[in-house]
XYZ file of C-alpha atoms in Angstrom:
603
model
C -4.900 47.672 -6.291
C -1.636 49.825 -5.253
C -0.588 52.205 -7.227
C 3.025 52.216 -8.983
C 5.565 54.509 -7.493
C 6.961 56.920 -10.033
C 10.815 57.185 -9.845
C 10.977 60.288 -7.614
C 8.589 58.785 -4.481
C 10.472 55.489 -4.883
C 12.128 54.841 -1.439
C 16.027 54.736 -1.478
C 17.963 51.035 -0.446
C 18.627 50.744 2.843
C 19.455 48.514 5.427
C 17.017 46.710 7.236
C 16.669 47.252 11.301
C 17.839 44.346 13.370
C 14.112 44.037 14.676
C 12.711 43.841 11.292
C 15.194 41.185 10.116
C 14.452 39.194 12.811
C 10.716 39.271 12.376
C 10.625 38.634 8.880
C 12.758 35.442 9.456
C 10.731 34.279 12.237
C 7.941 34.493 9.802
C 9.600 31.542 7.693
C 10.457 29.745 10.766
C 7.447 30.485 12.846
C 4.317 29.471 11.266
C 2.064 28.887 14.679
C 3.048 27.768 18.478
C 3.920 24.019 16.732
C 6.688 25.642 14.860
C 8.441 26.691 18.271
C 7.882 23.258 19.835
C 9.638 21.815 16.967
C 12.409 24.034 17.456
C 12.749 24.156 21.286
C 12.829 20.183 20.999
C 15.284 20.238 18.220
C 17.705 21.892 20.485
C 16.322 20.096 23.586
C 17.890 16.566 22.054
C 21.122 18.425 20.751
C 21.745 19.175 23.935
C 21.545 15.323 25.018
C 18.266 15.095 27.003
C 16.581 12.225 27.959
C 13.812 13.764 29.473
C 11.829 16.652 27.788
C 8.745 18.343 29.134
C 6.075 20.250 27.463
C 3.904 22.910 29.271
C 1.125 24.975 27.148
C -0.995 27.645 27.649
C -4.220 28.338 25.307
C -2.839 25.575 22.703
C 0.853 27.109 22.988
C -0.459 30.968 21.937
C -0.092 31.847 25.548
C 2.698 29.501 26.918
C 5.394 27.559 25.505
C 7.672 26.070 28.452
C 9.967 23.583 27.151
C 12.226 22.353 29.824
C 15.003 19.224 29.703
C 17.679 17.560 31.378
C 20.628 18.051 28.725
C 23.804 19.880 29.075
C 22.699 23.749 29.593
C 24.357 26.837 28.316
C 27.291 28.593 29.802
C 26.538 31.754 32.045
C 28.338 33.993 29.795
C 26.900 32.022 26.027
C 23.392 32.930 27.476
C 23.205 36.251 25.961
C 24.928 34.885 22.512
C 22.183 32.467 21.889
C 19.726 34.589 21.566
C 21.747 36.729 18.687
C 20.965 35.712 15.114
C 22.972 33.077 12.992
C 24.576 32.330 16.563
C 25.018 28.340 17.127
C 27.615 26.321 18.648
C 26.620 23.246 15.859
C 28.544 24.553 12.856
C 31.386 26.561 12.161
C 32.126 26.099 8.388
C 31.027 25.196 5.014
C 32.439 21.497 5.854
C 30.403 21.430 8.784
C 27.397 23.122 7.092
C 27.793 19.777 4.433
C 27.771 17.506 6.954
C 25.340 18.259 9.171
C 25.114 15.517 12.471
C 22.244 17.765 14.598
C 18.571 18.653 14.510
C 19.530 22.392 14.704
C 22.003 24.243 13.259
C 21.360 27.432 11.344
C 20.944 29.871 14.792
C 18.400 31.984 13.715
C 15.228 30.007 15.818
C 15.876 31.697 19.471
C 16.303 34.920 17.650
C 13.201 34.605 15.509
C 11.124 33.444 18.451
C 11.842 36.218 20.529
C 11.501 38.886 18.274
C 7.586 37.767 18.383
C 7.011 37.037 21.534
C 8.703 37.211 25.139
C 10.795 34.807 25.826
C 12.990 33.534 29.026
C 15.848 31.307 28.877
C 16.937 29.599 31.887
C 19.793 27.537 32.398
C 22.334 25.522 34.454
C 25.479 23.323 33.541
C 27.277 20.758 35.735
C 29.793 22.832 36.331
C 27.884 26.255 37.641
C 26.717 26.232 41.218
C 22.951 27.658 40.203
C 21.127 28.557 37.195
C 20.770 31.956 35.411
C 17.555 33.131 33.994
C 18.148 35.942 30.894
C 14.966 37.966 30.359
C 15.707 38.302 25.680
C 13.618 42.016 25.780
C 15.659 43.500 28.356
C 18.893 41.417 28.193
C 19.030 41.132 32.247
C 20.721 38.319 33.617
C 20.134 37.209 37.071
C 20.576 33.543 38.926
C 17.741 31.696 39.651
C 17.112 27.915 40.588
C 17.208 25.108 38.335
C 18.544 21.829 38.025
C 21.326 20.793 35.042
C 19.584 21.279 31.892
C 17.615 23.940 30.571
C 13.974 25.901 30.050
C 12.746 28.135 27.694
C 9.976 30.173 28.205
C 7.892 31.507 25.323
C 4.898 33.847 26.340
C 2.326 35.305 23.921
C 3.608 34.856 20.658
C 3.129 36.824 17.574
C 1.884 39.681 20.392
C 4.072 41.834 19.020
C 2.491 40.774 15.292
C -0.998 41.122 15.746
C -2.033 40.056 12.156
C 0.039 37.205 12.481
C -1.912 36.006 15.466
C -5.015 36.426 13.541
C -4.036 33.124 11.297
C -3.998 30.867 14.237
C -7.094 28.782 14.578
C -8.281 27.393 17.930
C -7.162 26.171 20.798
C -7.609 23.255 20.237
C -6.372 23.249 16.791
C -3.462 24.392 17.695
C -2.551 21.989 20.445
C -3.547 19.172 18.190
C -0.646 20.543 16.082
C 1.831 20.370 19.077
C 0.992 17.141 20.057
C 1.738 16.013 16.510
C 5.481 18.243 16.727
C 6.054 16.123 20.216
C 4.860 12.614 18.659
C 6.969 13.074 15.451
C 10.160 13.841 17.828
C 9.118 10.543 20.089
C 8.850 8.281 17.422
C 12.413 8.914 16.473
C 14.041 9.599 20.377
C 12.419 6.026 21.783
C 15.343 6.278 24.590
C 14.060 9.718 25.380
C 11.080 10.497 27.985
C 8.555 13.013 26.349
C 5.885 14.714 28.567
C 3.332 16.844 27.366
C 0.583 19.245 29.715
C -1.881 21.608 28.635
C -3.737 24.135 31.192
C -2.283 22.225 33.850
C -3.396 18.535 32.824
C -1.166 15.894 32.135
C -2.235 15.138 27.753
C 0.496 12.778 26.909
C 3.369 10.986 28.604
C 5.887 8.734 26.409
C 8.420 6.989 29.335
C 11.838 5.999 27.351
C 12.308 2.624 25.911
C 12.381 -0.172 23.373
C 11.470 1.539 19.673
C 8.568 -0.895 19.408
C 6.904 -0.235 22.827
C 7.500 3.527 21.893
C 5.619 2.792 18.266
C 2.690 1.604 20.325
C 2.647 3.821 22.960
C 2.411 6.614 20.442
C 0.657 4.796 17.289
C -1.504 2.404 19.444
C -0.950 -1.895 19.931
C -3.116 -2.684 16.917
C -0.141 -0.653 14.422
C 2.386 -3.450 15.951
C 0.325 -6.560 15.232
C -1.098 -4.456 11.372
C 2.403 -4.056 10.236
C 5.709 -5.744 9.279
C 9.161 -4.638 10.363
C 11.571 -3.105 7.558
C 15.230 -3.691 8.249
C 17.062 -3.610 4.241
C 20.770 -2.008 3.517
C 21.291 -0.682 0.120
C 24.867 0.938 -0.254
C 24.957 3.789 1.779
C 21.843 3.612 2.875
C 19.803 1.516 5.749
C 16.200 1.501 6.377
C 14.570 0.450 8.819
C 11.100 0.841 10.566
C 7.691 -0.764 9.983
C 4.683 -0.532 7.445
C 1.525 -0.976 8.022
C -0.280 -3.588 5.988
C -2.751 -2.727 3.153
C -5.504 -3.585 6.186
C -4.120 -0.913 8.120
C -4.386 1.902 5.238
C -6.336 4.921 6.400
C -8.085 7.241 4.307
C -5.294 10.757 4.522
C -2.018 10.417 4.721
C -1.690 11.271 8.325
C 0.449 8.257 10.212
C 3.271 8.406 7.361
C 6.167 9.508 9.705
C 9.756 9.696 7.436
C 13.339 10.464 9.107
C 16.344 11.010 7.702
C 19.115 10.257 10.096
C 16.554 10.982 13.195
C 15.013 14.446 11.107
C 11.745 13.836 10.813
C 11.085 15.001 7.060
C 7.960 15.619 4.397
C 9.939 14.118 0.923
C 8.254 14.000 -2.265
C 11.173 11.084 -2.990
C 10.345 9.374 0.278
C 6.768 9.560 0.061
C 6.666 8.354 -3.815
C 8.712 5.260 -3.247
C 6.742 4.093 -0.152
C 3.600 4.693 -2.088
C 4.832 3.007 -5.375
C 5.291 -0.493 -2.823
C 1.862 -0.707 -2.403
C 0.992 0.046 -5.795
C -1.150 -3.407 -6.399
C -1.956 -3.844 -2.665
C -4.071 -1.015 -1.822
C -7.554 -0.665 -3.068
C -8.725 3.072 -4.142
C -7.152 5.647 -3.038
C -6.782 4.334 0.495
C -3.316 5.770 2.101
C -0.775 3.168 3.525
C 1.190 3.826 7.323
C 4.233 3.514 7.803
C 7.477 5.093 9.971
C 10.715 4.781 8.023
C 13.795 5.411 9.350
C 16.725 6.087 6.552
C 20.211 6.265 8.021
C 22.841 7.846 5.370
C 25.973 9.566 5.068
C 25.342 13.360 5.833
C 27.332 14.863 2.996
C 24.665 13.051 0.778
C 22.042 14.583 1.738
C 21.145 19.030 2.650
C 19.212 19.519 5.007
C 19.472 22.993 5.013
C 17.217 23.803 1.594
C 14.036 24.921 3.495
C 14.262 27.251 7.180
C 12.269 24.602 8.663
C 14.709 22.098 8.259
C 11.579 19.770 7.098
C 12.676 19.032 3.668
C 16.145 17.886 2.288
C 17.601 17.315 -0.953
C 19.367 14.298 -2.084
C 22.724 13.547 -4.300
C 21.078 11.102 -5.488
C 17.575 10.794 -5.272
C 16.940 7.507 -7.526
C 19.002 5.648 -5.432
C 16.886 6.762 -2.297
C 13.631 6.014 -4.576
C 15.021 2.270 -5.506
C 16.349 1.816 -1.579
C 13.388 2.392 0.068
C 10.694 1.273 -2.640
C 12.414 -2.140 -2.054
C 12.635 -2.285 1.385
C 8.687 -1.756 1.758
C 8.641 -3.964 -0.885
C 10.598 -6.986 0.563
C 8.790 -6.276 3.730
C 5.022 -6.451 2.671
C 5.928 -9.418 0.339
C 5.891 -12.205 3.204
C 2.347 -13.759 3.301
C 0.402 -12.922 6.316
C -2.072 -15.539 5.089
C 0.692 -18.390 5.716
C 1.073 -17.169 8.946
C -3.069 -16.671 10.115
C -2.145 -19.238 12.910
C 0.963 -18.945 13.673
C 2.070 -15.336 13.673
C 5.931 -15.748 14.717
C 6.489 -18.381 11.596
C 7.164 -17.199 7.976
C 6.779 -19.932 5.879
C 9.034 -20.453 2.643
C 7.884 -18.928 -0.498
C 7.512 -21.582 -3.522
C 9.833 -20.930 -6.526
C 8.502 -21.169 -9.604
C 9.232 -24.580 -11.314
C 7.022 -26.298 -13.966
C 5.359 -28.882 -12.746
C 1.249 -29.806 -12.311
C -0.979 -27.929 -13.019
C -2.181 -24.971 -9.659
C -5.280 -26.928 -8.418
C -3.343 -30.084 -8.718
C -1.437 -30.395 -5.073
C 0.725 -33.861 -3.986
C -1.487 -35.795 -1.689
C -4.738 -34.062 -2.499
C -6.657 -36.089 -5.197
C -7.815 -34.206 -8.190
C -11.431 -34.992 -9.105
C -10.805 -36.411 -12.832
C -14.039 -35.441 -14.165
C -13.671 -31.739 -13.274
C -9.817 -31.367 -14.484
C -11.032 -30.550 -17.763
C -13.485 -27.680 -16.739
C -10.567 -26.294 -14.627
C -7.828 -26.131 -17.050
C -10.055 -24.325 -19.065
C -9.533 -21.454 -15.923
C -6.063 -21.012 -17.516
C -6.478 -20.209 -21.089
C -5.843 -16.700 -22.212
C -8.499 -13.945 -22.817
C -9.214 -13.653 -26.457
C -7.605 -10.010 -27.389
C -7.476 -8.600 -30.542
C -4.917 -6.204 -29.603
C -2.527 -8.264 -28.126
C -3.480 -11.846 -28.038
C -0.081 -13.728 -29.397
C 1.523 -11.876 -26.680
C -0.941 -13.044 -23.791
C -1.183 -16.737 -25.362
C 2.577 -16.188 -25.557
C 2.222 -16.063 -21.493
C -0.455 -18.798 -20.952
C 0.926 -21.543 -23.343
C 0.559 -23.931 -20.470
C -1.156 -24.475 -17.025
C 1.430 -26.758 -15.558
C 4.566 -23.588 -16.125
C 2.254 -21.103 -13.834
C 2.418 -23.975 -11.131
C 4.559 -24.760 -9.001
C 3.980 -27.810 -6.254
C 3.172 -26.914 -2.559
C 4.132 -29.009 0.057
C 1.222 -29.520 2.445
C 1.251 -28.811 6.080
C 0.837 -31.718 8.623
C -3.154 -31.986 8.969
C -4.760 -29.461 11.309
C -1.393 -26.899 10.765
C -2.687 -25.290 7.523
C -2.772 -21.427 8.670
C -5.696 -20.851 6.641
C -7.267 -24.205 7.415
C -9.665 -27.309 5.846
C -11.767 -25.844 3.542
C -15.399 -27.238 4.810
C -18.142 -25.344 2.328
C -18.668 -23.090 -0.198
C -21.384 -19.995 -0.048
C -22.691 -18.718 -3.602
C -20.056 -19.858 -5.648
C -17.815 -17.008 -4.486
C -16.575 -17.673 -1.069
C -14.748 -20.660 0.810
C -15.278 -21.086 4.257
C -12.222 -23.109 5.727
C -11.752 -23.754 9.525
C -8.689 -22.913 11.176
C -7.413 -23.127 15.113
C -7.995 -19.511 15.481
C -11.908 -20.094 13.690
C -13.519 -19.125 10.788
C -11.804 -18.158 7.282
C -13.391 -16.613 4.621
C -12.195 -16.532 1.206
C -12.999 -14.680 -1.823
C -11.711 -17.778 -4.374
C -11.928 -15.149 -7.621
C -9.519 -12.476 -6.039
C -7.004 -15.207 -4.356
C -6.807 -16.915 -7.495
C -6.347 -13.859 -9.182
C -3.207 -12.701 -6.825
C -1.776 -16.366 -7.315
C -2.046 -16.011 -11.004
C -0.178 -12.618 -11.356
C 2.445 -13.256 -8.897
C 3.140 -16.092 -11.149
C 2.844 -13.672 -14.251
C 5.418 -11.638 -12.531
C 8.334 -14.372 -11.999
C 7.927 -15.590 -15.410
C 7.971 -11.589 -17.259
C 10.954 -10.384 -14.880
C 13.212 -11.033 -18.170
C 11.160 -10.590 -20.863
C 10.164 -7.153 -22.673
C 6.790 -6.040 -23.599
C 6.105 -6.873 -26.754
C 5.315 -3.489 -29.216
C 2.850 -2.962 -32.198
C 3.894 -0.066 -34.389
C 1.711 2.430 -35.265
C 0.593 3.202 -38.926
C 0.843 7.047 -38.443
C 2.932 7.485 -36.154
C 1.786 10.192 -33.382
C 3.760 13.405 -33.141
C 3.175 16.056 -29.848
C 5.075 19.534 -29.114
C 7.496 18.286 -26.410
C 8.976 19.793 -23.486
C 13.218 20.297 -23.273
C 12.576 17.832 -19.982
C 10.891 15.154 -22.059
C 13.354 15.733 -25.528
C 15.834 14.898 -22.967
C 14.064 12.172 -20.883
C 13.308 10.339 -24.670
C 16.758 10.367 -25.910
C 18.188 9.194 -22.543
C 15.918 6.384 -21.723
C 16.061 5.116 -25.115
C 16.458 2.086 -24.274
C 14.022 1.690 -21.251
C 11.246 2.956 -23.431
C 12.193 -0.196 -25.777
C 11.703 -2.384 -22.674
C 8.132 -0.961 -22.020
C 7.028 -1.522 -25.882
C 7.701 2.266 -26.759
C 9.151 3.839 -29.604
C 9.411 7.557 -28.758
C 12.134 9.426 -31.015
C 12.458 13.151 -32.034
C 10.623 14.574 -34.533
C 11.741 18.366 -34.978
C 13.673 20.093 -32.457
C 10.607 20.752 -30.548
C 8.319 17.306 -31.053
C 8.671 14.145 -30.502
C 6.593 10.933 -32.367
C 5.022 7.993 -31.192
C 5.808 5.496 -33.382
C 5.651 1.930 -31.536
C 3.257 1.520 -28.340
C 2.904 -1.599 -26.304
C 0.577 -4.211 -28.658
C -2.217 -4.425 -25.517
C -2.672 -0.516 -25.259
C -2.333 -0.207 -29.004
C -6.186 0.603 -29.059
C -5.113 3.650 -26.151
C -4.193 7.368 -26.546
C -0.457 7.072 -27.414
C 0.542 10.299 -26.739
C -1.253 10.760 -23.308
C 0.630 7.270 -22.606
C 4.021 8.829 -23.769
C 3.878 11.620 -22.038
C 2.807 9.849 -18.433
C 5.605 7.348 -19.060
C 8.202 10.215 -19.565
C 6.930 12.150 -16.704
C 7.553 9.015 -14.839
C 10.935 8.462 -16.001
C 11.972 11.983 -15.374
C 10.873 11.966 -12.261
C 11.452 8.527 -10.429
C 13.313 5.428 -10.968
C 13.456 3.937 -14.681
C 13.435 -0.077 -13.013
C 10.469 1.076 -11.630
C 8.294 2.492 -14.177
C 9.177 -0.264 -15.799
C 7.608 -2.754 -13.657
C 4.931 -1.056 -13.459
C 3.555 -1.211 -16.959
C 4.635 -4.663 -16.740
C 2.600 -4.948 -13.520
C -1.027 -3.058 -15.067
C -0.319 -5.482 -18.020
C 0.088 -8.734 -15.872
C -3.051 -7.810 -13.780
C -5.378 -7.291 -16.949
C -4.321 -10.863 -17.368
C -4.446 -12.404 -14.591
C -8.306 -11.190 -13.774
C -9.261 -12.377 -16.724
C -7.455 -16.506 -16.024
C -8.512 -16.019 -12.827
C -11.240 -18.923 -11.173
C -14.648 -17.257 -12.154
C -17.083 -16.520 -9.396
C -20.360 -19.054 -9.349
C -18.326 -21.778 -10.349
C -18.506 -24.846 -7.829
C -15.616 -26.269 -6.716
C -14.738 -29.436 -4.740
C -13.523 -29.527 -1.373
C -10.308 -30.812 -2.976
C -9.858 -27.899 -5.127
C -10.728 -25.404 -2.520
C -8.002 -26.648 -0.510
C -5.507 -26.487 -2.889
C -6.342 -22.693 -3.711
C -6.174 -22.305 0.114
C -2.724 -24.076 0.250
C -1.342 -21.786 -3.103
C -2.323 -18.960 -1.359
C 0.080 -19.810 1.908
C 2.721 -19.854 -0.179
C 2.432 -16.782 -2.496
C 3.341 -13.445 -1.943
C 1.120 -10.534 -1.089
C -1.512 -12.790 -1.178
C -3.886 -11.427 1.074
C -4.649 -8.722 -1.121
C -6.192 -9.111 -4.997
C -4.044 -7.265 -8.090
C -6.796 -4.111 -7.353
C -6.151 -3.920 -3.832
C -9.299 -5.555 -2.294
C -8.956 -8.398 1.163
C -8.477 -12.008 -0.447
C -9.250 -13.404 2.822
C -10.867 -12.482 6.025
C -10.465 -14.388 9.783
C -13.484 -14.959 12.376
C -11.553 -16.196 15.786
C -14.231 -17.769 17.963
C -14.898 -15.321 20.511
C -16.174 -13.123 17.642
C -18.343 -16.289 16.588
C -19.305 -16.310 20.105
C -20.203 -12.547 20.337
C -22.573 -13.083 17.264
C -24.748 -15.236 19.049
C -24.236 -13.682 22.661
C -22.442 -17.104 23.951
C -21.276 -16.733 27.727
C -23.422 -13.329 28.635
């Protein structure tokens, strides 16, 4: 431990050297050799390039060569770009508010070459060659290039050695690059992106169509595992693609967000996107997904972090509800009404009271078993909150609405044909075999129904006897008294007690058996934090999926073939039904050149 200064060997205030400054604010905008590709690139696709190559040496530590085809730099600007806060992109606080480019704050070239030696090289369309500036010596000479420019970053952090002790590998640190590069293609699809390490060609991205870019970066099997997003809210537009629950990967690593092409790490973003796959993912499996969120620049600053990585928005529950919805409306289309034929989306049934879910027009219902199956629809017995559930399930036939059947041999997931331990359904289909897991695709049926029928309808409450009193935060006295009346919606009473404590004094009547101030407080942090429609739905949602496990079709119970159909036939016409309320597969396909791998047919 240091020891403290006494007043008399304190040092005085003084100004900083030039050198200094510059190396302590490449130290928040150079982390490792990633950081500079990032930068370089930024300015690269300012500059209005449409090709941009990548050269490394030693996983960037040795060589950074970044070299386009955009506009260049004036002869007599060379020098002036490498001087700090210098930048041609802004010029006032209005233009600092309403930021259009990748780069803008002036301090990268600066930063970079006060840890390492750098070369800038460059040519415009109106000079008859090139000029190379050498940033440690400040010579200026001509040299031959093409339109465009290059800049050349040798050994960085040499002249910070303990800096250069943090890097990891090679390899490592290429790896991190590569991911700079990819996260700059996946926004630029009309740009060419070339990438070589040690000489060798490692990646090579030819400009295009945004989907052929998606799969030449993410692979052909994201394209066919995820749905396109295209939703306007306001201000706001989103568009990309998420991957489907099937596609979710165990880290978060293929979740690429941009905000007006700026590829960004928001805790907003990030929240709302997960919060759309709240009932579709099982564990704590990860979802994919690239979103693209075009809005007005003076509603959002980018210019809160030196990496330009995060932003900050006006209005940040807006952005939450935008994009939370357009995941949403994408991943609701059934993928299991489309098994055979991929291009159609079949209409989703409206809920209208009619006969009961196993009962389909021109399927015959097996008389003696209708009585053992409507028994699948009557409410758990629950002590807690019973009247409320029976409230729900006071009749089979409002929880069904009729599904017009396919012409014979169109179904997408096919004629049933068997049924294996009482659990799954095998149904044939023109691509092959379908299996079925009847407990959790009845289950998903049952609370999507749930969920239409509760959008208008509040959670009922049970108040408590004592009620239940906690030292409260100034965030959540605030958050109580101004969500008042969304805490009334969710079957909470939460009002203040003293000036520091707040009391529990109604909870919802199915969770009045729970730890009411543990659910308070999580409901409040919610609220604070994210979108009150939201938080809303989702105790609805953990409510409605108790429920509908327990009226869901048991497993071990035999079912006809006519009964198996016309769980098959609810399930092509109900949202997110290929996943279960916990997040499990519903439904799995077997094409028949996977059949005929099993047995070695045609080897």
């Amino acid at each position: 431990m240091s020891a403290v200064l006494s007043p008399a060997a304190r040092r005085p205030i003084r100004e900083l050297p030039d050198e200094l400054v510059s190396q302590i604010a490449a130290g928040e905008v150079v982390e490792r050799p990633a950081s500079v590709v990032r930068e370089l690139v930024d300015n690269a696709l300012d500059a209005g390039a449409t090709q941009v190559t990548v050269r490394l040496l030693a996983g960037g530590v040795r060589l950074i060569a970044i070299e386009d085809d955009g506009c260049g730099i004036e002869r007599e600007q060379l020098p002036l770009a490498l001087k700090r806060h210098a930048t041609s992109k802004i010029g006032s606080l209005a233009d600092l508010e309403s930021v259009g480019t990748m780069g803008f704050r002036g301090e990268a070239l600066a930063a970079i070459a006060s840890v390492s030696e750098l070369h800038l090289l460059s040519r415009t369309a109106g000079q008859a060659s090139a000029f190379l500036l050498d940033a440690s010596s400040g010579e200026l000479r001509p040299a031959a290039r093409s339109t465009g420019t290059t800049v050349e970053v040798k050994e960085l952090f040499f002249s910070t050695p303990a800096r250069r002790k943090f890097l990891k590998t090679d390899a490592t640190e290429l790896a991190h690059c590569l991911e700079a590069v990819r996260r700059h293609a996946l926004a630029r699809p009309d740009v060419g992106f070339t990438v070589w390490h040690e000489g060798k060609l490692v990646e090579q991205w030819r400009a295009g169509a945004r989907d052929q870019r998606l799969a030449d970066v993410l692979g052909e099997d994201f394209l066919g595992d995820s749905v396109a997003i295209e939703h306007v809210a306001g201000p706001l537009r989103i568009t990309g693609r998420a991957g489907i629950p099937d596609a979710a990967r165990s880290r978060a690593d293929w979740q690429y967000a941009y905000v007006n092409g700026r590829y960004v790490r928001d805790k907003v973003i990030t929240h709302a996107a997960r919060s759309a796959y709240e009932d579709l993912l099982h564990g704590q499996r990860q979802p994919v997904y690239v979103l693209h969120l075009a809005i007005d620049p003076t509603r959002v600053d980018v210019n809160v972090h030196p990496t330009k990585i995060e932003v900050r928005f006006r209005d940040s529950r807006e952005v939450h509800q935008a994009v939370r919805r357009a995941v949403e409306a994408a991943l609701s289309a059934q993928r299991a009404g489309q098994a055979a034929h991929p291009q159609a989306v079949l209409p989703v049934a409206a809920p209208a009271p009619s006969l009961p879910a196993w009962r389909q027009p021109g399927i015959p219902f097996a008389a003696e078993r209708s009585a053992d199956l409507a028994a699948l629809w009557q409410p758990p017995q629950d002590d807690g909150g019973g009247a409320a559930a029976a409230s729900t399930w006071s009749s089979p036939a409002e929880l069904a609405p009729p599904a017009a059947p396919l012409p014979a041999g169109d179904w997408p997931l096919g004629r049933a044909i068997a049924q294996i331990q009482g659990i799954y359904i095998l149904a044939e289909n023109a691509q092959g075999l379908v299996v079925v897991d009847m407990h959790a695709a009845h289950e998903r049926i049952v609370y999507e129904r749930l969920k239409a029928q509760m959008d208008a309808q509040a959670i009922r409450s049970q108040p408590l006897l004592i009620p239940a009193t906690f030292p409260a935060t100034p965030a959540e006295i605030a958050t109580a008294e101004a969500m008042q009346s969304t805490l009334e919606l969710l079957g909470l009473q939460v009002t203040p007690f003293t000036p520091k404590t707040l009391a529990v004094r109604a909870v919802p009547a199915t969770l009045a058996q729970g730890d009411a101030v543990a659910l308070a407080r999580g409901v409040l942090a919610e609220l604070a934090q994210h979108d009150a429609s939201s938080v809303v739905e989702r105790a609805r949602n953990e409510l409605l999926a108790t429920m509908a496990c327990h009226g869901a079709v048991r497993a071990n119970r035999k079912l006809t073939l006519e009964e198996m159909n016309a769980l098959l036939r609810q399930m092509e016409e109900t949202e997110r039904s290929d996943q279960c309320n916990h997040g499990r597969p519903t439904w799995r396909q077997l094409t028949v050149r996977e059949l005929d791998g099993l047995f070695l047919r045609g080897r």
